[in-house]
Coordinates of C-alpha atoms and ligand atoms in Angstrom, one line a residue:
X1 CA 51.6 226.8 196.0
X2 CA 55.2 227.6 196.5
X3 CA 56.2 230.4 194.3
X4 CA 59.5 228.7 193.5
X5 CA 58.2 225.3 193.2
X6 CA 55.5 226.7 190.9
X7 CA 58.1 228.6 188.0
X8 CA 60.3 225.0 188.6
X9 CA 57.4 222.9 187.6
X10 CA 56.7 225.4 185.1
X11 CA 59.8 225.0 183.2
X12 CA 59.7 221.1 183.7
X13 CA 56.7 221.7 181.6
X14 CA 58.1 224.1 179.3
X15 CA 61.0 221.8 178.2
X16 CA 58.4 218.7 177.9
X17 CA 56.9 221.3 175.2
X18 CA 59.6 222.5 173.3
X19 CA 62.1 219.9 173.5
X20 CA 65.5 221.0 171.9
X21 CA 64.6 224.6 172.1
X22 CA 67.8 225.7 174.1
X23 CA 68.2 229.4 173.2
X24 CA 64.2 229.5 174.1
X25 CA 64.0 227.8 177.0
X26 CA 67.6 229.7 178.5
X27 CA 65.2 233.1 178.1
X28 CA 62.6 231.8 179.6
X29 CA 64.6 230.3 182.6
X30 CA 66.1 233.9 183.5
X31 CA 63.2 235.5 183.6
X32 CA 60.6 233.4 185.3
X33 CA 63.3 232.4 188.2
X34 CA 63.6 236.0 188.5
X35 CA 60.2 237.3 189.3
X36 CA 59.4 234.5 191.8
X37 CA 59.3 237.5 194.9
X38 CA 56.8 238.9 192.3
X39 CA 54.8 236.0 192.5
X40 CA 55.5 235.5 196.5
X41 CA 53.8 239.0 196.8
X42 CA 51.1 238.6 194.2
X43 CA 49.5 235.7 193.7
X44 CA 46.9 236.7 190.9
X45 CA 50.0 236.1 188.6
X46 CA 49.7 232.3 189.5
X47 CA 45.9 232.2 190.0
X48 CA 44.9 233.9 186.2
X49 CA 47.9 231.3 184.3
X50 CA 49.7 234.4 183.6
X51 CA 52.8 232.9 183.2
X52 CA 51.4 230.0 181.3
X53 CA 50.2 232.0 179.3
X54 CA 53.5 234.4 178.6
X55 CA 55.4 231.5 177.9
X56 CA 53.2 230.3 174.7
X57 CA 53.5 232.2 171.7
X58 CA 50.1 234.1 170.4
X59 CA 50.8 233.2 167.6
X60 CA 54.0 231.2 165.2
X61 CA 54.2 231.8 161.2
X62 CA 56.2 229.4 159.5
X63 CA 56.7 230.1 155.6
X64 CA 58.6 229.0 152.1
X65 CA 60.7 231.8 151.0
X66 CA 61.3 230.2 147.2
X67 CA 63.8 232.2 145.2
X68 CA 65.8 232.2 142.1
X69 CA 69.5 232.9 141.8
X70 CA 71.6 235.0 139.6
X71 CA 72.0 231.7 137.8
X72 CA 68.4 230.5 137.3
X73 CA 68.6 228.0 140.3
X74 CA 65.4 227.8 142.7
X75 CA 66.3 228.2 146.1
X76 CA 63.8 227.6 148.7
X77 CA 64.6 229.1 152.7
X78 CA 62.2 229.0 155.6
X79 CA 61.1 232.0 157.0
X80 CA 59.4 232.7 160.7
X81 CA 57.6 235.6 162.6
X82 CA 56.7 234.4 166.1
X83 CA 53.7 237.3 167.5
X84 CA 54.7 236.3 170.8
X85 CA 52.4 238.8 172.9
X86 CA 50.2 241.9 172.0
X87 CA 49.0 242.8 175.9
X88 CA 50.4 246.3 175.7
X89 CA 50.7 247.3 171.9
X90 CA 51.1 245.9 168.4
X91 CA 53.7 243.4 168.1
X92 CA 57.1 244.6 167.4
X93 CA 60.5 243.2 167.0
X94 CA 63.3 242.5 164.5
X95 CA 63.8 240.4 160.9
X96 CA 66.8 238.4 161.4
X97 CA 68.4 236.9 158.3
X98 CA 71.0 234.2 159.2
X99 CA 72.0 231.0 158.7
X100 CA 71.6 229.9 162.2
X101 CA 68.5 231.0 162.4
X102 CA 65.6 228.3 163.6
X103 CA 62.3 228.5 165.7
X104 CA 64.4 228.3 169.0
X105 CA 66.5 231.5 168.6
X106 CA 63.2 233.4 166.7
X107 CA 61.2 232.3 170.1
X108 CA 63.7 233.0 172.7
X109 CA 64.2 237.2 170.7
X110 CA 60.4 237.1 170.9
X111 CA 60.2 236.1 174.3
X112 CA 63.2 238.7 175.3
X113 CA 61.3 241.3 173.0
X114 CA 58.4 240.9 175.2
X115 CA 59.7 242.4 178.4
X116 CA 62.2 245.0 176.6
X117 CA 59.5 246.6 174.6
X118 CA 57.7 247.0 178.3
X119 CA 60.6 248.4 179.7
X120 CA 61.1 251.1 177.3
X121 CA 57.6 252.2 178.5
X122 CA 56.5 253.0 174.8
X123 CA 53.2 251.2 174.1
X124 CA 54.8 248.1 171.6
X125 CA 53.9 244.7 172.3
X126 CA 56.8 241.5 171.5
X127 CA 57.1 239.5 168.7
X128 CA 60.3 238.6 165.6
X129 CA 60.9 236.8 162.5
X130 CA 63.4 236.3 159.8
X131 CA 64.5 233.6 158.1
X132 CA 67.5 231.1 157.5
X133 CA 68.7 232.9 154.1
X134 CA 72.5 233.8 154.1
X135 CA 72.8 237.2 152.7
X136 CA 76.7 236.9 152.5
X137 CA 78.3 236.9 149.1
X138 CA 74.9 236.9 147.7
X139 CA 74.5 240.1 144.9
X140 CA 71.6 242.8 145.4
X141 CA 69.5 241.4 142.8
X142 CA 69.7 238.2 145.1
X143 CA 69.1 239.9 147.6
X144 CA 66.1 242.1 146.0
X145 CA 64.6 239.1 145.1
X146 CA 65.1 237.0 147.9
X147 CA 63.2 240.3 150.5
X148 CA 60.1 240.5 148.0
X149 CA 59.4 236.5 148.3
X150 CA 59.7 236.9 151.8
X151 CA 57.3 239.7 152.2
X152 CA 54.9 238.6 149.7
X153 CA 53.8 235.8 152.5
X154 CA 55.0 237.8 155.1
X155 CA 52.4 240.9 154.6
X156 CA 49.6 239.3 155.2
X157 CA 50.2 238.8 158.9
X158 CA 51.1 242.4 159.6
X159 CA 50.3 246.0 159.8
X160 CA 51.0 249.5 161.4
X161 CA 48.0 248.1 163.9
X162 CA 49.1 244.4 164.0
X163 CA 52.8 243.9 164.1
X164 CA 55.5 246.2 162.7
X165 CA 58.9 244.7 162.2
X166 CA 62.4 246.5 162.0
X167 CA 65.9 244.9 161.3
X168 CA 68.0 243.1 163.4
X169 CA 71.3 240.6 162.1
X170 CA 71.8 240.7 158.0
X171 CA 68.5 243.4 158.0
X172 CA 69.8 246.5 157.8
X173 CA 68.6 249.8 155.3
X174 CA 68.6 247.8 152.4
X175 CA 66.7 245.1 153.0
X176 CA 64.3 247.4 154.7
X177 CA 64.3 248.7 151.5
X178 CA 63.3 245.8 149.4
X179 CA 60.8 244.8 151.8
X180 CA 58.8 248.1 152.1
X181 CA 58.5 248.2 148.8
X182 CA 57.1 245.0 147.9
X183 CA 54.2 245.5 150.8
X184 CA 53.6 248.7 149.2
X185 CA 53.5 247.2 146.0
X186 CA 50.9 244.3 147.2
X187 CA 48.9 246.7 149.6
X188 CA 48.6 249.6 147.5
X189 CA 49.1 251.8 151.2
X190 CA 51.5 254.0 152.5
X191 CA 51.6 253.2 156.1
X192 CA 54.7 252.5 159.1
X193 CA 54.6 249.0 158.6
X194 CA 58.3 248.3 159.2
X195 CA 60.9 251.1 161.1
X196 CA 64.4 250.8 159.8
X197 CA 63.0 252.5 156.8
X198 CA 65.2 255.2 154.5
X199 CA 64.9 259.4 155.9
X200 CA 62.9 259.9 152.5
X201 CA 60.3 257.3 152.8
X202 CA 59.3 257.6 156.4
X203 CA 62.0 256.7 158.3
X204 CA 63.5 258.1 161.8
X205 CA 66.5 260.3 161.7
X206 CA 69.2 258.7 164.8
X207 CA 67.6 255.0 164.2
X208 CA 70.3 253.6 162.4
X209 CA 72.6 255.1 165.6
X210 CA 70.2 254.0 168.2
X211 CA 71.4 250.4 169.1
X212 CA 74.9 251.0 170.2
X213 CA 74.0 254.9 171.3
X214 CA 71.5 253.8 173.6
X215 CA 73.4 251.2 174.9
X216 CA 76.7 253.6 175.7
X217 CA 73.7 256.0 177.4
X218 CA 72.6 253.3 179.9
X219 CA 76.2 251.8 180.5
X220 CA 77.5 255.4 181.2
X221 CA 74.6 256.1 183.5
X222 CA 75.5 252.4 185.6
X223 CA 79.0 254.0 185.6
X224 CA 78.3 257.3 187.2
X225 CA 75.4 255.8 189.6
X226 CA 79.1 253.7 190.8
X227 CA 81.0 257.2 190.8
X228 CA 83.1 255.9 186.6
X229 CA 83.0 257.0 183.6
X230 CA 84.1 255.8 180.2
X231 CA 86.8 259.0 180.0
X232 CA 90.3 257.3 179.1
X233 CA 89.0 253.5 179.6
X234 CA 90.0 250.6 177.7
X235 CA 86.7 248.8 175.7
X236 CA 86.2 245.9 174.3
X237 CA 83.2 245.6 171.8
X238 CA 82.3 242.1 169.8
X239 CA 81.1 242.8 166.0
X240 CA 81.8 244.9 163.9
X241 CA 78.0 245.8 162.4
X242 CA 75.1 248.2 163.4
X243 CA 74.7 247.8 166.6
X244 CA 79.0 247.5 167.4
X245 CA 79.5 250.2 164.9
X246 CA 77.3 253.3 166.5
X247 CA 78.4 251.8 170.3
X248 CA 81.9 252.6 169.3
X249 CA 81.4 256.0 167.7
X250 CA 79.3 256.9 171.7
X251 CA 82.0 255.7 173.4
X252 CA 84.9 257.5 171.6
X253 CA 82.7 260.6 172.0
X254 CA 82.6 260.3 176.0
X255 CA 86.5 259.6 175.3
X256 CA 86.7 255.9 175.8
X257 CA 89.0 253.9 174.2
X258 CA 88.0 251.0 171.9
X259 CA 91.1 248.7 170.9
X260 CA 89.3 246.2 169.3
X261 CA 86.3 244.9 167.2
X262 CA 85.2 241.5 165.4
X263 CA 82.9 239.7 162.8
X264 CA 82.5 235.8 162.5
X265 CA 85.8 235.5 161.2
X266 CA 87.9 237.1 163.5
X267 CA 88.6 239.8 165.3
X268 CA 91.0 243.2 165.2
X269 CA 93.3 244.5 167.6
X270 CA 94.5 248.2 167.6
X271 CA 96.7 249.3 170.9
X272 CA 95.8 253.0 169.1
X273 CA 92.1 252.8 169.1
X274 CA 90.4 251.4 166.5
X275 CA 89.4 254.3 163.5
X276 CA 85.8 253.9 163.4
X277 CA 85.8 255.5 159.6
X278 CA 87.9 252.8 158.5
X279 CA 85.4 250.4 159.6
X280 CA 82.3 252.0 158.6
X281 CA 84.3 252.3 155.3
X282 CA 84.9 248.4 155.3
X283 CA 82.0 247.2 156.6
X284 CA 79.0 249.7 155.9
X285 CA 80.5 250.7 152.1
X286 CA 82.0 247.5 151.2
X287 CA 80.4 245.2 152.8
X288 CA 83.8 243.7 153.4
X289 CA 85.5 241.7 156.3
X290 CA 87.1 242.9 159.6
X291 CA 90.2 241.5 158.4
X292 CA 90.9 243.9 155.7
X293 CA 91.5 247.0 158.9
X294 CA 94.7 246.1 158.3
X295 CA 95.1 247.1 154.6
X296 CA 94.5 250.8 156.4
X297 CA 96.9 250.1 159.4
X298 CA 99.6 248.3 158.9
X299 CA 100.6 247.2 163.0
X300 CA 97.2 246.3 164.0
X301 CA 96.7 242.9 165.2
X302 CA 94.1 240.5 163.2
X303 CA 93.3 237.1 164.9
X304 CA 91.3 234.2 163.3
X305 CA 88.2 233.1 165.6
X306 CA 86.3 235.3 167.6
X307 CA 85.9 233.9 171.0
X308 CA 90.0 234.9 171.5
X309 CA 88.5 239.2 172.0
X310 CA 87.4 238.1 175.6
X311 CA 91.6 237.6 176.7
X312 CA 92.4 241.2 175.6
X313 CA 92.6 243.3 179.1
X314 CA 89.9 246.0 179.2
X315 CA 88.0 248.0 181.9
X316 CA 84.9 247.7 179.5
X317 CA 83.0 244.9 177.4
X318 CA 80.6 245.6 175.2
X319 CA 79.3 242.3 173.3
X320 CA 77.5 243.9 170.3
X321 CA 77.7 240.4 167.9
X322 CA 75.4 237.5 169.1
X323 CA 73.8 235.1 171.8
X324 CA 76.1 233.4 173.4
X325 CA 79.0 234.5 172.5
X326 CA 80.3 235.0 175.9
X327 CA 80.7 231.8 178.1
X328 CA 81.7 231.2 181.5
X329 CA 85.4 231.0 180.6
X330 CA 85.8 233.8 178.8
X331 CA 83.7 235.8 181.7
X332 CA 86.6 234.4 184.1
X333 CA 89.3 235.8 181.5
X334 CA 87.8 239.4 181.5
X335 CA 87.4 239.1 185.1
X336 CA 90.8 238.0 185.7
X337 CA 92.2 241.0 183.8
X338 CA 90.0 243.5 185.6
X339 CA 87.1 244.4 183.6
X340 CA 84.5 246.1 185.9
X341 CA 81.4 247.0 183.8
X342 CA 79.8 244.7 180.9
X343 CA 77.1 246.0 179.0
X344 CA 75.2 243.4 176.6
X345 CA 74.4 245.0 173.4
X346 CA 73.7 241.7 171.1
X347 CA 70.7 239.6 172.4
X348 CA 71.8 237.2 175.2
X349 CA 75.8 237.4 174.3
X350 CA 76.4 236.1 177.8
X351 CA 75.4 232.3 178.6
X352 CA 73.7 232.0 182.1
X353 CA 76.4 230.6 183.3
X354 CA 78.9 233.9 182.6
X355 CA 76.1 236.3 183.8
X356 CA 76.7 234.2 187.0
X357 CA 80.7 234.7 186.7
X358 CA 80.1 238.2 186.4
X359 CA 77.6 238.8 189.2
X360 CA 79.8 236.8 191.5
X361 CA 82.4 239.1 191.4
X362 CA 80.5 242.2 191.4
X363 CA 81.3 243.4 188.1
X364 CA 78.9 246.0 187.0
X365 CA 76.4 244.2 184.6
X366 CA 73.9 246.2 182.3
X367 CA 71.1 243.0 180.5
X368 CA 70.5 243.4 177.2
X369 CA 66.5 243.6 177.9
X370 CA 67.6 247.1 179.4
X371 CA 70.7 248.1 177.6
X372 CA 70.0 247.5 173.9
X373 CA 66.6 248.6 174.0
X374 CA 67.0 251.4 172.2
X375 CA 66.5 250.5 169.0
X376 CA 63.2 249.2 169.6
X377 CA 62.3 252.4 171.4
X378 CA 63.5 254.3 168.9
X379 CA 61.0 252.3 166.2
X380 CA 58.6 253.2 168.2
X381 CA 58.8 256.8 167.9
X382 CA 59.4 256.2 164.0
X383 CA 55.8 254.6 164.6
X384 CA 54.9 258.1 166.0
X385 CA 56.5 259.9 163.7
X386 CA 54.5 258.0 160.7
X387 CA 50.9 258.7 162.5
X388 CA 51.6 262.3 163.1
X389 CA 53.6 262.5 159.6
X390 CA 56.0 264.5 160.8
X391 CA 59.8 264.0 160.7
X392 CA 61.4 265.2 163.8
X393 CA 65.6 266.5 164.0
X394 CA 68.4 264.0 165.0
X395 CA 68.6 266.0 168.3
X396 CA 65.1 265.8 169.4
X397 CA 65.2 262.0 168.6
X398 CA 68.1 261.8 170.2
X399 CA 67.5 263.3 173.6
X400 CA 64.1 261.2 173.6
X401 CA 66.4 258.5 173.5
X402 CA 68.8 259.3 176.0
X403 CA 66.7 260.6 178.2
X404 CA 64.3 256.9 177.9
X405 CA 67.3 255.1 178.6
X406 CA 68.0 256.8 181.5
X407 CA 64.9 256.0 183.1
X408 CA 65.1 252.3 181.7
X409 CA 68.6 251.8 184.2
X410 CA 66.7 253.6 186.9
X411 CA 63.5 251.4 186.3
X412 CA 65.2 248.6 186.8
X413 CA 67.8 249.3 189.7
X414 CA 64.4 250.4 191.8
X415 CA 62.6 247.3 190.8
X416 CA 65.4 245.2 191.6
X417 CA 65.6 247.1 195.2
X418 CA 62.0 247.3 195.8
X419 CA 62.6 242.9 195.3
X420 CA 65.6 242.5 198.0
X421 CA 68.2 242.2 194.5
X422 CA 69.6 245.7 195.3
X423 CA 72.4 246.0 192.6
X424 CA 71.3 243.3 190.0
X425 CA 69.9 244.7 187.0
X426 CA 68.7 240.9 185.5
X427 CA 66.0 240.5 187.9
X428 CA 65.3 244.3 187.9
X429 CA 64.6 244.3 184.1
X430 CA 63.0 241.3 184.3
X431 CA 60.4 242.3 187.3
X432 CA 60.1 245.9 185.5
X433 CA 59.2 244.4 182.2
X434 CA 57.1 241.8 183.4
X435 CA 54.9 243.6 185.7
X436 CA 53.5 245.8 182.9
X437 CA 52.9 243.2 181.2
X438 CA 51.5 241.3 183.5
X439 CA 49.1 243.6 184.9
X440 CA 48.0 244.2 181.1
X441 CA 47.1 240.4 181.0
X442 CA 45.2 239.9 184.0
X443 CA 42.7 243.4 183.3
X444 CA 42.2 241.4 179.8
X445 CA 40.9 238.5 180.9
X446 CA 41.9 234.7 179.6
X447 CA 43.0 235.3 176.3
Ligands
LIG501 P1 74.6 243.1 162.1 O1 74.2 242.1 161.1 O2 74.7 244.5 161.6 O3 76.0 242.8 162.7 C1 76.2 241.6 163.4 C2 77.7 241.5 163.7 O4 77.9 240.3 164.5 C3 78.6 241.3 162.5 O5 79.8 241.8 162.7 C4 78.6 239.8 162.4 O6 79.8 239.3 161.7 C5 78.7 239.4 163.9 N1 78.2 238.0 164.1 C6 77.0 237.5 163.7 N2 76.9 236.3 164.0 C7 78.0 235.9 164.6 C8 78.5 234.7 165.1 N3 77.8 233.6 165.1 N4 79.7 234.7 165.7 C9 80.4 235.9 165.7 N5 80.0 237.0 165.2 C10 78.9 237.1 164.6 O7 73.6 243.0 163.3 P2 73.3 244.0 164.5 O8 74.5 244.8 164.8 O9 72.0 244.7 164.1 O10 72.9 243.0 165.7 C11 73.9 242.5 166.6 C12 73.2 242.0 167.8 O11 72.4 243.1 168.4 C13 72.2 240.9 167.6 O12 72.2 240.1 168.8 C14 70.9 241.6 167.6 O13 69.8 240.8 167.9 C15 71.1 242.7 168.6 N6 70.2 243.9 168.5 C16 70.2 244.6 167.3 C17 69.4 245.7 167.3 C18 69.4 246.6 166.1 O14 68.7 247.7 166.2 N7 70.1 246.4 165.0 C19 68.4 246.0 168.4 C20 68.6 245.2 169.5 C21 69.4 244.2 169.6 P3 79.6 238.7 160.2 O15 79.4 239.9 159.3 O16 80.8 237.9 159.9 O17 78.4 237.8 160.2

């Protein structure tokens, strides 16, 4: 059969399955319309249900989180981890505590995880979880509570052999924290189960960093591969939380510019540069809100709303907040005012349709499956860390990452030009990551 007609009937399928599932079945568009010359050349992929078999989850936990309030009330939340595919290594992938949060967008990060853990050529398989809980305005003790009910159903499904989860949005150190302690309380063992973890109990030095560091490696690498730099450029970054945070401390090292960052609120505009202590200050100490940069400087610029950061004139975005937060109109805007690199640091920040805006007119584009893998990669060599137990210096961890990222761009830029898509780092990531993968599947067997 037709390679393309197969991956169209495919996802006709797919959406008959998992009707409603937007954010899921957006993923799983990109990527299977992008490694149809994989299939055109191959055609075990199609013959051993390799795809089919991708595309359905190994395995989907749905649990009650029950907890109780600072005021006595019993509150009840849902909670998810999706162990979408172990082919090449234990599943591996981020907690996500939001309100938005729902089996689509826990599938389609799964799904995503999948072919970014292969990319970063580490041996970690994809999976991801969290659960619908709100941590805003709730207290620590709330929040305490709230992590040890969650992993007190959620430990029994994993392992530092099974599936080893990290943070992602509203998980950061301290709910790491919480949760490490009650699966060390109920499994009497010491072990890596989770990365995120705190430097004194097992955790990676340059972790918290890696996120936005890596993604400011691999952007800065697209640049000079296109003869740029980020020296004296203006950048735009969405967020204002891990992953936005440590992106904007990289690129203000390699003398970049940032003039503005956001939360779900609104977002900041300083024609100065924004001061990254400030922020770390408000956000990381206080847990406070973007708007409140302005209680340290006086003429920068708060607006209400986020989607308004896409009109302010930059040579640089860097969406660091959430998926699709970037859609085709505001892709026109920053196209119109001359941007001419994007790099995605949030999951999916750009709907299909901006990607296309972007790709159309040639502005250099850095996928989040390539350009936020770093965090991920940089779990994983927590995870080696914790076998060896051994604790290795911020440098060396560090220079691992850089130098992983690196080979991540180049990765995908060859596999994009070795598939006729010289130039278009979607379908190179995509082909790179899936052909590990892939190959890992079929020497399996049907399983
Ligand atoms: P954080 O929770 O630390 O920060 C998220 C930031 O995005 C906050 O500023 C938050 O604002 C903002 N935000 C969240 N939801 C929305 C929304 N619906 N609209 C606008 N702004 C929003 O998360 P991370 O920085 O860890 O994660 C950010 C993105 O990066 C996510 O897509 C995540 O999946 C991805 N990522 C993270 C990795 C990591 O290592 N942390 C690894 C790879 C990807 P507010 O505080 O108001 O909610």
């Amino acid at each position: 059969m037709d390679a393309k007609v197969y991956v169209e009937n495919l996802l006709c399928s797919l959406e008959q399955n998992n009707k409603g599932e937007k954010e899921f079945l957006d993923a799983a568009t990109e990527v299977l319309t992008s490694i149809v010359p994989v299939l055109e050349k191959d055609k075990r992929y199609i013959e051993e249900g390799v795809l089919e078999r991708l595309v359905e989850p190994e395995r989907v936990i749905m649990f009650r989180v029950p907890w109780i309030d600072d005021n006595g009330n019993v509150r009840v939340n849902r909670g998810y981890r999706v162990q979408f595919n172990s082919a090449i290594g234990p599943y591996k992938g981020g907690l996500r505590f939001h309100p938005s949060v729902n089996l689509s967008i826990i599938k389609f990060l799964g799904f995503e995880q999948i072919f970014k853990n292969s990319l970063t050529s580490l041996p970690i398989g994809g999976g991801k979880g969290g659960s619908n809980f709100d941590p805003k305005g709730k207290s620590d003790r709330e929040i305490m509570r709230f992590c040890q009910s969650f992993m007190t159903e959620l430990y029994r499904h994993i392992g530092e052999n099974v599936d080893v989860p990290a943070g992602d949005i509203g998980v950061g150190g301290r709910e790491i924290g919480y949760m490490y302690g009650q699966y060390k309380r109920i499994r009497d063992s010491f072990d890596g189960v989770l990365t995120g973890k705190g430097l004194s109990y097992g955790g990676s030095l340059a972790r918290t960093e890696a996120t936005g560091y890596g993604l400011v490696y691999l952007v800065d690498e697209m640049l000079r591969d296109n003869g740029k730099d980020f020296k004296d450029k203006t950048v735009v970054i969405s967020g204002s939380g891990n992953v936005a945070i440590y992106a904007t401390e990289k690129v203000q090292a390699l003398g970049g510019k940032v003039v503005a960052l956001s939360d779900s609120s609104g977002y900041i505009y300083d024609k100065d540069g924004i001061n990254l202590d400030v922020v770390k200050e408000i956000k990381e100490v206080k847990r406070g809100r973007i708007k409140e940069y302005l209680n340290y400087k006086k003429d920068a610029v708060y607006t209400e709303g986020c989607k308004g950061i896409w009109s302010i004139k930059c040579d640089i975005a860097l969406p660091c907040a959430t998926q699709n937060e970037v859609d085709a109109k505001s892709a026109k805007l920053l196209v119109s005012n001359g941007v001419f690199a994007l790099g995605e640091g949030a999951n999916m920040p750009l709907t299909l349709e901006a990607q296309k805006v972007l790709l159309d007119n040639n502005v250099l584009f850095a996928p989040a499956k390539a350009a936020n893998a770093g965090g991920v990669l940089t779990s994983a060599l927590e995870m080696s860390q914790n076998s060896q137990r051994l604790s290795w210096t911020f440098e060396e961890v560090d220079k691992k990452l850089k130098e992983l990222m690196v080979n991540i761009y180049y990765n995908a830029k060859n596999a994009a030009k070795e598939y006729g898509y010289e130039g278009n780092l979607v379908v190179g990531a995509n082909i790179a990551g899936f052909l590990k993968v892939a190959d890992a599947m079929l020497a399996q067997g049907i399983v």
